[in-house]
PDB file of C-alpha atoms in Angstrom:
ATOM      1  CA  UNK A  30      75.928  73.256 -95.839  1.00 51.00           C
ATOM      2  CA  UNK A  31      72.782  74.408 -94.309  1.00 78.00           C
ATOM      3  CA  UNK A  32      70.393  71.781 -95.530  1.00 95.00           C
ATOM      4  CA  UNK A  33      66.928  72.345 -93.454  1.00 98.00           C
ATOM      5  CA  UNK A  34      66.119  69.400 -91.195  1.00 98.00           C
ATOM      6  CA  UNK A  35      62.983  68.783 -89.428  1.00 98.00           C
ATOM      7  CA  UNK A  36      63.419  66.515 -86.123  1.00 98.00           C
ATOM      8  CA  UNK A  37      60.207  64.063 -85.073  1.00 98.00           C
ATOM      9  CA  UNK A  38      60.423  62.400 -81.414  1.00 97.00           C
ATOM     10  CA  UNK A  39      57.946  62.418 -79.111  1.00 96.00           C
ATOM     11  CA  UNK A  40      60.688  63.068 -76.293  1.00 95.00           C
ATOM     12  CA  UNK A  41      61.981  66.452 -76.126  1.00 96.00           C
ATOM     13  CA  UNK A  42      65.474  65.574 -74.889  1.00 95.00           C
ATOM     14  CA  UNK A  43      65.756  63.493 -77.797  1.00 94.00           C
ATOM     15  CA  UNK A  44      65.085  65.970 -80.155  1.00 96.00           C
ATOM     16  CA  UNK A  45      67.387  68.443 -77.814  1.00 96.00           C
ATOM     17  CA  UNK A  46      70.112  65.539 -78.399  1.00 95.00           C
ATOM     18  CA  UNK A  47      69.914  65.142 -82.197  1.00 96.00           C
ATOM     19  CA  UNK A  48      69.001  68.923 -82.610  1.00 97.00           C
ATOM     20  CA  UNK A  49      72.555  69.659 -80.835  1.00 97.00           C
ATOM     21  CA  UNK A  50      74.219  67.303 -83.257  1.00 97.00           C
ATOM     22  CA  UNK A  51      73.206  68.620 -86.497  1.00 97.00           C
ATOM     23  CA  UNK A  52      73.444  72.245 -85.510  1.00 97.00           C
ATOM     24  CA  UNK A  53      77.306  71.236 -84.439  1.00 97.00           C
ATOM     25  CA  UNK A  54      77.496  70.083 -88.041  1.00 96.00           C
ATOM     26  CA  UNK A  55      76.140  73.094 -89.859  1.00 96.00           C
ATOM     27  CA  UNK A  56      72.754  71.163 -90.677  1.00 97.00           C
ATOM     28  CA  UNK A  57      69.974  74.066 -89.991  1.00 97.00           C
ATOM     29  CA  UNK A  58      67.090  72.870 -87.551  1.00 98.00           C
ATOM     30  CA  UNK A  59      64.229  74.175 -88.764  1.00 98.00           C
ATOM     31  CA  UNK A  60      61.217  72.485 -86.652  1.00 98.00           C
ATOM     32  CA  UNK A  61      60.328  70.066 -84.106  1.00 98.00           C
ATOM     33  CA  UNK A  62      57.544  67.621 -84.076  1.00 98.00           C
ATOM     34  CA  UNK A  63      56.343  65.739 -81.025  1.00 98.00           C
ATOM     35  CA  UNK A  64      54.335  63.096 -83.030  1.00 97.00           C
ATOM     36  CA  UNK A  65      53.619  61.950 -86.704  1.00 97.00           C
ATOM     37  CA  UNK A  66      50.257  64.343 -86.627  1.00 98.00           C
ATOM     38  CA  UNK A  67      52.744  67.169 -86.027  1.00 98.00           C
ATOM     39  CA  UNK A  68      55.434  65.613 -88.158  1.00 98.00           C
ATOM     40  CA  UNK A  69      52.927  65.955 -91.253  1.00 98.00           C
ATOM     41  CA  UNK A  70      51.823  69.039 -90.700  1.00 98.00           C
ATOM     42  CA  UNK A  71      55.404  70.847 -90.017  1.00 98.00           C
ATOM     43  CA  UNK A  72      56.430  69.217 -93.222  1.00 98.00           C
ATOM     44  CA  UNK A  73      53.817  70.658 -95.255  1.00 97.00           C
ATOM     45  CA  UNK A  74      54.482  74.169 -93.962  1.00 98.00           C
ATOM     46  CA  UNK A  75      58.366  74.038 -93.681  1.00 98.00           C
ATOM     47  CA  UNK A  76      59.454  71.855 -96.447  1.00 97.00           C
ATOM     48  CA  UNK A  77      62.270  70.545 -94.766  1.00 98.00           C
ATOM     49  CA  UNK A  78      65.009  68.990 -96.904  1.00 98.00           C
ATOM     50  CA  UNK A  79      65.261  65.810 -94.560  1.00 98.00           C
ATOM     51  CA  UNK A  80      63.395  64.616 -91.884  1.00 98.00           C
ATOM     52  CA  UNK A  81      64.719  62.364 -88.799  1.00 98.00           C
ATOM     53  CA  UNK A  82      61.568  60.331 -87.669  1.00 97.00           C
ATOM     54  CA  UNK A  83      61.129  58.549 -84.497  1.00 95.00           C
ATOM     55  CA  UNK A  84      59.124  55.158 -85.272  1.00 93.00           C
ATOM     56  CA  UNK A  85      57.259  55.008 -81.655  1.00 92.00           C
ATOM     57  CA  UNK A  86      55.389  58.092 -80.816  1.00 93.00           C
ATOM     58  CA  UNK A  87      51.678  58.585 -79.578  1.00 91.00           C
ATOM     59  CA  UNK A  88      48.749  59.675 -81.823  1.00 91.00           C
ATOM     60  CA  UNK A  89      50.749  58.346 -85.048  1.00 96.00           C
ATOM     61  CA  UNK A  90      53.684  56.522 -85.248  1.00 95.00           C
ATOM     62  CA  UNK A  91      56.837  57.406 -87.387  1.00 96.00           C
ATOM     63  CA  UNK A  92      55.654  54.608 -90.224  1.00 95.00           C
ATOM     64  CA  UNK A  93      52.049  55.855 -90.363  1.00 96.00           C
ATOM     65  CA  UNK A  94      53.532  59.701 -90.741  1.00 98.00           C
ATOM     66  CA  UNK A  95      56.131  58.832 -93.449  1.00 97.00           C
ATOM     67  CA  UNK A  96      53.683  56.812 -95.585  1.00 97.00           C
ATOM     68  CA  UNK A  97      51.042  60.083 -95.438  1.00 97.00           C
ATOM     69  CA  UNK A  98      54.286  62.501 -96.052  1.00 98.00           C
ATOM     70  CA  UNK A  99      55.363  60.147 -98.954  1.00 97.00           C
ATOM     71  CA  UNK A 100      51.832  60.387-100.519  1.00 97.00           C
ATOM     72  CA  UNK A 101      52.139  63.821-100.975  1.00 95.00           C
ATOM     73  CA  UNK A 102      55.806  63.957-101.449  1.00 96.00           C
ATOM     74  CA  UNK A 103      57.529  60.985-103.141  1.00 96.00           C
ATOM     75  CA  UNK A 104      60.765  62.942-103.120  1.00 96.00           C
ATOM     76  CA  UNK A 105      61.151  63.431 -99.293  1.00 98.00           C
ATOM     77  CA  UNK A 106      64.193  62.536 -97.541  1.00 98.00           C
ATOM     78  CA  UNK A 107      63.187  60.715 -94.459  1.00 98.00           C
ATOM     79  CA  UNK A 108      65.720  58.962 -92.107  1.00 97.00           C
ATOM     80  CA  UNK A 109      63.932  56.380 -89.134  1.00 95.00           C
ATOM     81  CA  UNK A 110      65.376  56.876 -85.736  1.00 93.00           C
ATOM     82  CA  UNK A 111      64.489  53.731 -83.593  1.00 86.00           C
ATOM     83  CA  UNK A 112      65.399  51.815 -80.334  1.00 82.00           C
ATOM     84  CA  UNK A 113      67.726  48.725 -80.811  1.00 70.00           C
ATOM     85  CA  UNK A 114      65.235  45.322 -81.423  1.00 71.00           C
ATOM     86  CA  UNK A 115      62.876  47.100 -83.444  1.00 71.00           C
ATOM     87  CA  UNK A 116      64.359  45.326 -86.751  1.00 79.00           C
ATOM     88  CA  UNK A 117      60.745  44.335 -87.955  1.00 85.00           C
ATOM     89  CA  UNK A 118      59.290  48.130 -87.738  1.00 85.00           C
ATOM     90  CA  UNK A 119      63.025  49.502 -89.742  1.00 84.00           C
ATOM     91  CA  UNK A 120      62.127  46.970 -92.472  1.00 89.00           C
ATOM     92  CA  UNK A 121      58.461  48.678 -92.663  1.00 91.00           C
ATOM     93  CA  UNK A 122      59.594  51.605 -92.630  1.00 92.00           C
ATOM     94  CA  UNK A 123      62.302  51.313 -95.187  1.00 93.00           C
ATOM     95  CA  UNK A 124      59.709  49.509 -97.626  1.00 94.00           C
ATOM     96  CA  UNK A 125      57.713  52.398 -97.137  1.00 95.00           C
ATOM     97  CA  UNK A 126      60.391  54.683 -98.402  1.00 96.00           C
ATOM     98  CA  UNK A 127      62.471  55.933 -95.677  1.00 97.00           C
ATOM     99  CA  UNK A 128      66.269  56.871 -96.636  1.00 96.00           C
ATOM    100  CA  UNK A 129      67.704  55.093 -93.923  1.00 94.00           C
ATOM    101  CA  UNK A 130      67.552  54.615 -90.236  1.00 91.00           C
ATOM    102  CA  UNK A 131      69.699  55.254 -87.029  1.00 92.00           C
ATOM    103  CA  UNK A 132      69.656  53.508 -83.678  1.00 89.00           C
ATOM    104  CA  UNK A 133      69.249  54.868 -80.187  1.00 87.00           C
ATOM    105  CA  UNK A 134      71.349  56.057 -78.441  1.00 85.00           C
ATOM    106  CA  UNK A 135      72.553  58.442 -81.285  1.00 85.00           C
ATOM    107  CA  UNK A 136      75.806  58.178 -82.213  1.00 90.00           C
ATOM    108  CA  UNK A 137      76.900  61.536 -83.711  1.00 94.00           C
ATOM    109  CA  UNK A 138      78.967  60.157 -86.290  1.00 95.00           C
ATOM    110  CA  UNK A 139      76.296  57.869 -87.543  1.00 94.00           C
ATOM    111  CA  UNK A 140      73.737  60.462 -87.346  1.00 95.00           C
ATOM    112  CA  UNK A 141      75.990  63.059 -89.447  1.00 96.00           C
ATOM    113  CA  UNK A 142      77.087  59.903 -92.208  1.00 96.00           C
ATOM    114  CA  UNK A 143      73.118  58.767 -92.329  1.00 96.00           C
ATOM    115  CA  UNK A 144      72.167  62.312 -93.155  1.00 96.00           C
ATOM    116  CA  UNK A 145      74.867  63.052 -95.766  1.00 96.00           C
ATOM    117  CA  UNK A 146      74.225  59.553 -97.351  1.00 96.00           C
ATOM    118  CA  UNK A 147      70.832  60.962 -97.854  1.00 96.00           C
ATOM    119  CA  UNK A 148      71.375  64.448 -99.089  1.00 96.00           C
ATOM    120  CA  UNK A 149      73.760  63.154-101.419  1.00 90.00           C
TER     121      UNK A 149
END
């Protein structure tokens, strides 16, 4: 496999959890970001195959970052991550162009399923 993935979450331990799941399944985590602004920057710099994006973050939230990335990269593959009970935000994200979403706490098989489906 070796698809290149950017992991975005303001919580370092969440990034670590996702990174761990991805690496164990043969994906290449090429970068990490702690907020939406960093995510946009890293996306432009690293051109990953896919992004996992937290919704609720300081500075700039995941939905704003998603919209910005999609403006310049309409084909960007972004999967949103959210806690339970954020259905309205998830709908916003899907309408803004997110390919899928995964719910925290993460189930490894669900993360991999969403990524494989998105990457096609």
